[in-house]
PDB file of C-alpha atoms and ligand atoms in Angstrom:
ATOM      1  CA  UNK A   1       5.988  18.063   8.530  1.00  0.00           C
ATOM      2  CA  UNK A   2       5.622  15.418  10.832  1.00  0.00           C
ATOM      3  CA  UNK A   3       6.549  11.268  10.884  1.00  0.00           C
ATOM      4  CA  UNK A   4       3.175   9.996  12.062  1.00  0.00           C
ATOM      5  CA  UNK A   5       2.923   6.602  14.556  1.00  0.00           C
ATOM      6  CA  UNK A   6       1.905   3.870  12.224  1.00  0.00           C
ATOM      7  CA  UNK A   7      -0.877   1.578  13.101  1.00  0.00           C
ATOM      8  CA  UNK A   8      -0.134  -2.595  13.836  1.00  0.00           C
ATOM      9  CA  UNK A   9      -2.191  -5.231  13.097  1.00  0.00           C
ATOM     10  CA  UNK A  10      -4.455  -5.704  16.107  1.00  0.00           C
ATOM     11  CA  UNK A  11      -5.943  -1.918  15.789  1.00  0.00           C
ATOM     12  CA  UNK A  12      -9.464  -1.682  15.112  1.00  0.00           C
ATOM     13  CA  UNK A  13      -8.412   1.241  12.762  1.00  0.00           C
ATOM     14  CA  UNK A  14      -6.911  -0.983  10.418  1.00  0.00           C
ATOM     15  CA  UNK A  15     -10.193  -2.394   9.996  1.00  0.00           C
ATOM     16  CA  UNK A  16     -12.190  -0.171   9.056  1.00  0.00           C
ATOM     17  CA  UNK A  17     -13.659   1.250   5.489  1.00  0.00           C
ATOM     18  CA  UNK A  18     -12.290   4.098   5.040  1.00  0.00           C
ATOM     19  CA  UNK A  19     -14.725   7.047   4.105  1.00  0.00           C
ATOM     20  CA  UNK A  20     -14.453   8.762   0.384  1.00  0.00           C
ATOM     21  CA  UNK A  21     -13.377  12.618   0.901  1.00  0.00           C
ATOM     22  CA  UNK A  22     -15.859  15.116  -0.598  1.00  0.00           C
ATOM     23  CA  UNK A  23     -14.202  17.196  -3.573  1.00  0.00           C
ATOM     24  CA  UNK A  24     -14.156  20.562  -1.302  1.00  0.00           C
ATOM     25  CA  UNK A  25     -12.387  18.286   1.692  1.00  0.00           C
ATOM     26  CA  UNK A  26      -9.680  17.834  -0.732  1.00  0.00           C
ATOM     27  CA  UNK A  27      -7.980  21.262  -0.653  1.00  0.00           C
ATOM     28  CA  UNK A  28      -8.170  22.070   3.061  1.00  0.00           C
ATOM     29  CA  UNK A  29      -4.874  22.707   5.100  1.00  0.00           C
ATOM     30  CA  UNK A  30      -5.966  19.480   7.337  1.00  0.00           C
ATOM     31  CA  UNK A  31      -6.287  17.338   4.193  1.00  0.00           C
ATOM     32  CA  UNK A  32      -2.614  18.563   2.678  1.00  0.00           C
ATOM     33  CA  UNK A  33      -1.055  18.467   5.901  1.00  0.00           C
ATOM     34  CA  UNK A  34      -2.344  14.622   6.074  1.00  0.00           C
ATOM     35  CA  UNK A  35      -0.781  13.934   2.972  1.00  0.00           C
ATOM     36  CA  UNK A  36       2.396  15.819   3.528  1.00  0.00           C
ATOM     37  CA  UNK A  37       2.864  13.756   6.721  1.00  0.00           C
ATOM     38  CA  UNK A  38       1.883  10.773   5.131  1.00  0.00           C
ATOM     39  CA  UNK A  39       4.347  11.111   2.548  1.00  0.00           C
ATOM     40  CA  UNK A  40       7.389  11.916   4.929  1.00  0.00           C
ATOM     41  CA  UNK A  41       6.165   8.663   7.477  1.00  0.00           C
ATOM     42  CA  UNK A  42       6.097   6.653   4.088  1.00  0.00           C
ATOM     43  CA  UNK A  43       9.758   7.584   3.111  1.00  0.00           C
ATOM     44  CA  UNK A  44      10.875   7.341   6.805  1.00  0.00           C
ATOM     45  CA  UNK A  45      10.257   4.039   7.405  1.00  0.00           C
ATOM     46  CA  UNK A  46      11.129   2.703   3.476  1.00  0.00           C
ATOM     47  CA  UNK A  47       7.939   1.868   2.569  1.00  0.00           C
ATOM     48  CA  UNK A  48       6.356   1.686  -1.047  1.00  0.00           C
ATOM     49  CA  UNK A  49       2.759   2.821   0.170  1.00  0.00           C
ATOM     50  CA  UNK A  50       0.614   4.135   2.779  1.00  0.00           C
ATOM     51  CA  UNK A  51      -2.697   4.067   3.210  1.00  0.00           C
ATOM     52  CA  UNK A  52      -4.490   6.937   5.369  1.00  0.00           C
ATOM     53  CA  UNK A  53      -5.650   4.087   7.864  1.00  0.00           C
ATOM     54  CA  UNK A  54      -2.592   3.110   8.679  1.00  0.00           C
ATOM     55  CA  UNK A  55      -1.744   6.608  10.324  1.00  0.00           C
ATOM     56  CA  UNK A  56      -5.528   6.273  12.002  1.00  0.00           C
ATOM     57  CA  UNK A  57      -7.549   8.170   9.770  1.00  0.00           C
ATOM     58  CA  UNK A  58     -10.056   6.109   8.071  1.00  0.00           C
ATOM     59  CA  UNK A  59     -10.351   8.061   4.905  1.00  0.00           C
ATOM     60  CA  UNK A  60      -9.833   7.482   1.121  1.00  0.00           C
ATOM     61  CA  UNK A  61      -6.125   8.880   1.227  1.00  0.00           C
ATOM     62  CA  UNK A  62      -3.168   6.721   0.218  1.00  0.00           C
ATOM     63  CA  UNK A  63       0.309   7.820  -1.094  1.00  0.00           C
ATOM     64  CA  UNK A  64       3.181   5.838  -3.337  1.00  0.00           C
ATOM     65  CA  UNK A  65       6.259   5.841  -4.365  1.00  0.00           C
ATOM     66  CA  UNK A  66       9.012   3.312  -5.080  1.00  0.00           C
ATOM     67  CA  UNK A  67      12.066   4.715  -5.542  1.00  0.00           C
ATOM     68  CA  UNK A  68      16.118   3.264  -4.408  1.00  0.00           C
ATOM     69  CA  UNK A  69      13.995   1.230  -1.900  1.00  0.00           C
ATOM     70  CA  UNK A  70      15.992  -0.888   0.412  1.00  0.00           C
ATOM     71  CA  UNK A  71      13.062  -3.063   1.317  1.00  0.00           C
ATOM     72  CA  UNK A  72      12.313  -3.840  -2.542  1.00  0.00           C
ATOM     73  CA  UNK A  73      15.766  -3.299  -4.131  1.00  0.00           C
ATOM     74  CA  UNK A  74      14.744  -5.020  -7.023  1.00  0.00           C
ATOM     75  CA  UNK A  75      11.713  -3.493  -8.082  1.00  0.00           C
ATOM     76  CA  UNK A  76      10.823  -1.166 -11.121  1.00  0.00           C
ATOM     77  CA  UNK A  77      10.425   2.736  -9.510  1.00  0.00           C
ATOM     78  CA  UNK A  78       7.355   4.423  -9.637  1.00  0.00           C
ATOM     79  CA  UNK A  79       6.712   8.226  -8.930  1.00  0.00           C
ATOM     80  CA  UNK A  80       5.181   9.582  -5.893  1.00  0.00           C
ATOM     81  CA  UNK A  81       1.704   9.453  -6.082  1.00  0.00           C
ATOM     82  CA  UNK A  82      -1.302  10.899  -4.450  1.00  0.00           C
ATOM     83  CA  UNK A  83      -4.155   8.811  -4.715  1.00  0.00           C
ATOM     84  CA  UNK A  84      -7.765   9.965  -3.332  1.00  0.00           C
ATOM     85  CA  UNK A  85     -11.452   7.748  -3.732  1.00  0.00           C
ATOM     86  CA  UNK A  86      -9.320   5.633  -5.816  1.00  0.00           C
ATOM     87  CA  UNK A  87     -11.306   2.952  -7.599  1.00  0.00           C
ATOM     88  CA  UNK A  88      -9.367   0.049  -9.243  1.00  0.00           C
ATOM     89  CA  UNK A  89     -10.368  -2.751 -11.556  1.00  0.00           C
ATOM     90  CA  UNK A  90      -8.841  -5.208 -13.252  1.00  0.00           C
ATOM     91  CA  UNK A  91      -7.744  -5.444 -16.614  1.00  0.00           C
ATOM     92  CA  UNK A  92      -7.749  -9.228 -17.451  1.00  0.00           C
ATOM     93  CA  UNK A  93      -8.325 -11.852 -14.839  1.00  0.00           C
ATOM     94  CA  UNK A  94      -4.332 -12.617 -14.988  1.00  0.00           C
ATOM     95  CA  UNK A  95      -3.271 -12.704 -11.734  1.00  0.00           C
ATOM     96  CA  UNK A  96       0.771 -13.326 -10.156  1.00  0.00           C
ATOM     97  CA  UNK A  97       1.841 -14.201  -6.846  1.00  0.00           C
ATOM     98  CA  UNK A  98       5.210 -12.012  -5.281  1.00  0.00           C
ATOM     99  CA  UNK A  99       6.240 -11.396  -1.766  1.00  0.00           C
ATOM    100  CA  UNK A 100       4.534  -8.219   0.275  1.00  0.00           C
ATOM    101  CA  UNK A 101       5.226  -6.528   3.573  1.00  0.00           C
ATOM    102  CA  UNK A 102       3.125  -4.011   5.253  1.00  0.00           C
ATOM    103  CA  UNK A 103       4.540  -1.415   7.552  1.00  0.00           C
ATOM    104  CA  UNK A 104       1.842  -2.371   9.702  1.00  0.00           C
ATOM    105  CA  UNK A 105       2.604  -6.551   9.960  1.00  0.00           C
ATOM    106  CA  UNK A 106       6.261  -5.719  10.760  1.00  0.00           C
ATOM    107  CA  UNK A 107       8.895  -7.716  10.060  1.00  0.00           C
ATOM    108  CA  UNK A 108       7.337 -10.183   8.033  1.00  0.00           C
ATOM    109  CA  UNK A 109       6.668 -10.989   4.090  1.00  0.00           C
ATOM    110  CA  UNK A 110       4.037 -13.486   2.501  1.00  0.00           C
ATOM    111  CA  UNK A 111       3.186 -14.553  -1.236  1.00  0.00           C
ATOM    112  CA  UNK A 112       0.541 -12.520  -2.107  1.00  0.00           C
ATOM    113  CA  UNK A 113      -1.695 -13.374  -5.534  1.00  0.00           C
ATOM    114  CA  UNK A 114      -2.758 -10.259  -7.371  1.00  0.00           C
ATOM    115  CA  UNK A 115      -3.824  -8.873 -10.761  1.00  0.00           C
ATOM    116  CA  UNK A 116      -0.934  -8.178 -12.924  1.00  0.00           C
ATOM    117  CA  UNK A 117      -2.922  -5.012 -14.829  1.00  0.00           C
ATOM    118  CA  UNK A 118      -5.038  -2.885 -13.592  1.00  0.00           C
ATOM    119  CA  UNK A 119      -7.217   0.431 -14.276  1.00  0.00           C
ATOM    120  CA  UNK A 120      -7.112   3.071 -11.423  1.00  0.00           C
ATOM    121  CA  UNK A 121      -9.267   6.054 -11.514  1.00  0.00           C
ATOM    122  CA  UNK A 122      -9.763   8.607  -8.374  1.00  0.00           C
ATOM    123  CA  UNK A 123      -8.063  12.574  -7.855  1.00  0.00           C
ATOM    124  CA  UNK A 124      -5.087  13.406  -7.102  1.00  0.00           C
ATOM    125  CA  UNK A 125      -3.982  16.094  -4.259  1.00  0.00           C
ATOM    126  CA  UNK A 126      -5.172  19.044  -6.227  1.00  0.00           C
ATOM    127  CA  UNK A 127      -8.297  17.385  -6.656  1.00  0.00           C
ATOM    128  CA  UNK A 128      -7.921  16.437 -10.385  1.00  0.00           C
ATOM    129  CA  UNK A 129      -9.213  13.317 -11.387  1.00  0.00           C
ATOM    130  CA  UNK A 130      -6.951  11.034 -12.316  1.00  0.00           C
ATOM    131  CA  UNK A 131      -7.176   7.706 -14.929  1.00  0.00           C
ATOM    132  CA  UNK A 132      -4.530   5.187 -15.617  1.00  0.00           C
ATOM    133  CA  UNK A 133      -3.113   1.983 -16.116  1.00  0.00           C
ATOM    134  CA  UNK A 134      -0.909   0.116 -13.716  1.00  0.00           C
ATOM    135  CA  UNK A 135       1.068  -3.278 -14.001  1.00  0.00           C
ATOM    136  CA  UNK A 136       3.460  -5.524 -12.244  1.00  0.00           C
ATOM    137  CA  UNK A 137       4.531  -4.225  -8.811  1.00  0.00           C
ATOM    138  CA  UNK A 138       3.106  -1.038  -9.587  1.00  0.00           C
ATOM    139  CA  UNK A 139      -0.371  -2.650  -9.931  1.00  0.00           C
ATOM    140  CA  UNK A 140       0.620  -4.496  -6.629  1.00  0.00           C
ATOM    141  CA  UNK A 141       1.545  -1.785  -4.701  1.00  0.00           C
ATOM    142  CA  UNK A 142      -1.758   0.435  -5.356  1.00  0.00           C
ATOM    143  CA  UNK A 143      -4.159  -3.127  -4.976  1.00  0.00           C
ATOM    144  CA  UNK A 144      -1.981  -3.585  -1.597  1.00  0.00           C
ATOM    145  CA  UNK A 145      -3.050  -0.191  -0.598  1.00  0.00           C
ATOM    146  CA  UNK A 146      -6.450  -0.409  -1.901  1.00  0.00           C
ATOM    147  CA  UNK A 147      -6.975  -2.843   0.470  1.00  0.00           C
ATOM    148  CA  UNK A 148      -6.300  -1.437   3.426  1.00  0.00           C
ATOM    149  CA  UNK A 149      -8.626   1.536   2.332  1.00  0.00           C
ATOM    150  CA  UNK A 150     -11.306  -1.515   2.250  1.00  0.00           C
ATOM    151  CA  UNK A 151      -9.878  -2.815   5.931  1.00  0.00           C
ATOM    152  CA  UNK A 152      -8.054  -5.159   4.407  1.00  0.00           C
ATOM    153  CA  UNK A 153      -4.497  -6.353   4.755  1.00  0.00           C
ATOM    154  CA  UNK A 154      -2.308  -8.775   2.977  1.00  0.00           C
ATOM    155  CA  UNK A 155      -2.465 -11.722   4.912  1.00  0.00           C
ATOM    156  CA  UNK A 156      -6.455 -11.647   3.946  1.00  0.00           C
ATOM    157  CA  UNK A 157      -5.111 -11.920  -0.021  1.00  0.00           C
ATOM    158  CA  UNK A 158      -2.964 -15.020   0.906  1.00  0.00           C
ATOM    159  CA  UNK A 159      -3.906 -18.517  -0.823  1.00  0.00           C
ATOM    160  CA  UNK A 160      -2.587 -20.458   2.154  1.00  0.00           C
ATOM    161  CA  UNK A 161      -0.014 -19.094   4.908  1.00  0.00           C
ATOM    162  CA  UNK A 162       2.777 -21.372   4.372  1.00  0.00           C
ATOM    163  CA  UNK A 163       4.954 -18.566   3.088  1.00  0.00           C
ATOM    164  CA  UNK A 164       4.535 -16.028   5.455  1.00  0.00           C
ATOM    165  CA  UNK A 165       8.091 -15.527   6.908  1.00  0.00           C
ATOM    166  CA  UNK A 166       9.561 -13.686   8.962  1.00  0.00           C
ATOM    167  CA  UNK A 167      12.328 -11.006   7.475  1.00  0.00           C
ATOM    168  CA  UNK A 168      15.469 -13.079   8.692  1.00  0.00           C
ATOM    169  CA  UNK A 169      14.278 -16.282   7.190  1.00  0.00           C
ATOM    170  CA  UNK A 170      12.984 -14.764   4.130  1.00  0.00           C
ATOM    171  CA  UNK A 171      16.539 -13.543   3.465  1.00  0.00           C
ATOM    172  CA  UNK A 172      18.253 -17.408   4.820  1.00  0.00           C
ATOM    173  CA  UNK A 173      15.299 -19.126   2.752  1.00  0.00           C
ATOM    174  CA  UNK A 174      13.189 -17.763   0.233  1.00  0.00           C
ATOM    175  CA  UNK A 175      14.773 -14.768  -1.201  1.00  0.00           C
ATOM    176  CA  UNK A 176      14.665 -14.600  -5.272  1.00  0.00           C
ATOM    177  CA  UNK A 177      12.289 -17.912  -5.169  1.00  0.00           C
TER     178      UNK A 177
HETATM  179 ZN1  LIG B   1       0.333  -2.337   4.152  1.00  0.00          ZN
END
């Protein structure tokens, strides 16, 4: 396995829509390989996603996992997952706002709205479809990543800017508000 050079904002790549993986993509050695790397870059630099375009491939790939996280040491864990083609939708219209970092906006951390519940249906790594619900930071965490699989990044989700901080005056100013 292999830590894979992560993408900043400013690279076309990031902006792109990623492209859905056929079903007999899925299995391939160049497919797992992706994701094995994917899920060794997420760990290595402590992040709670990663989205295929961030390691410049624009396809439907993205991995979480939150667990003993010392960039969210607050948050609720949630298992490593695989998700491929995933497809989300919201629950209710109820939406909250909580900070976000990307591993590709380093260093920084805005107020981010998004929907508290959320359905999520795609395939995992074997291929199996998968169906479920998500909330809270979990639901943030795959709608963060969803995003970028759409080109998108955080700062595009802001209401306004005025929160966007950088990490040492997040933790002098606005940590736990
Ligand atoms: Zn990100």
């Amino acid at each position: 396995m292999s830590i894979l050079k992560v993408a900043r904002l400013g690279h076309p790549v990031l902006r792109n829509v990623a492209k859905d993986l056929a079903p007999k993509e899925i299995s391939t050695s160049e497919t797992q390989r992706l994701i094995d790397n994917m899920i060794e870059t997420m760990k290595e630099y402590d992040g709670v996603g990663l989205a295929a375009v961030q390691v410049h491939v624009p396809r439907q790939i993205a991995v979480v996992e939150v667990a003993n996280n010392p960039r969210y040491p607050q948050k609720p864990e949630v298992p490593l997952a695989v998700l491929i083609n995933p497809k989300i939708e919201p629950l209710s219209e109820e939406v909250e706002e909580d900070w976000e970092g990307c591993l590709s906006i380093i260093k920084m951390r805005g107020k981010v709205p998004r929907y508290k519940e959320i359905k999520v249906v795609g395939r995992n790594r074997e291929g199996n479809d998968v169906d479920f619900v998500a909330s809270g930071f979990h639901a943030r965490v795959i709608q963060h990543e969803w995003d970028h699989l759409q080109g998108k990044v955080f700062l595009d989700r802001m209401k306004d800017l005025s929160t966007l901080t950088y990490l040492p005056e997040y933790s002098r100013y606005w940590i736990n508000r």
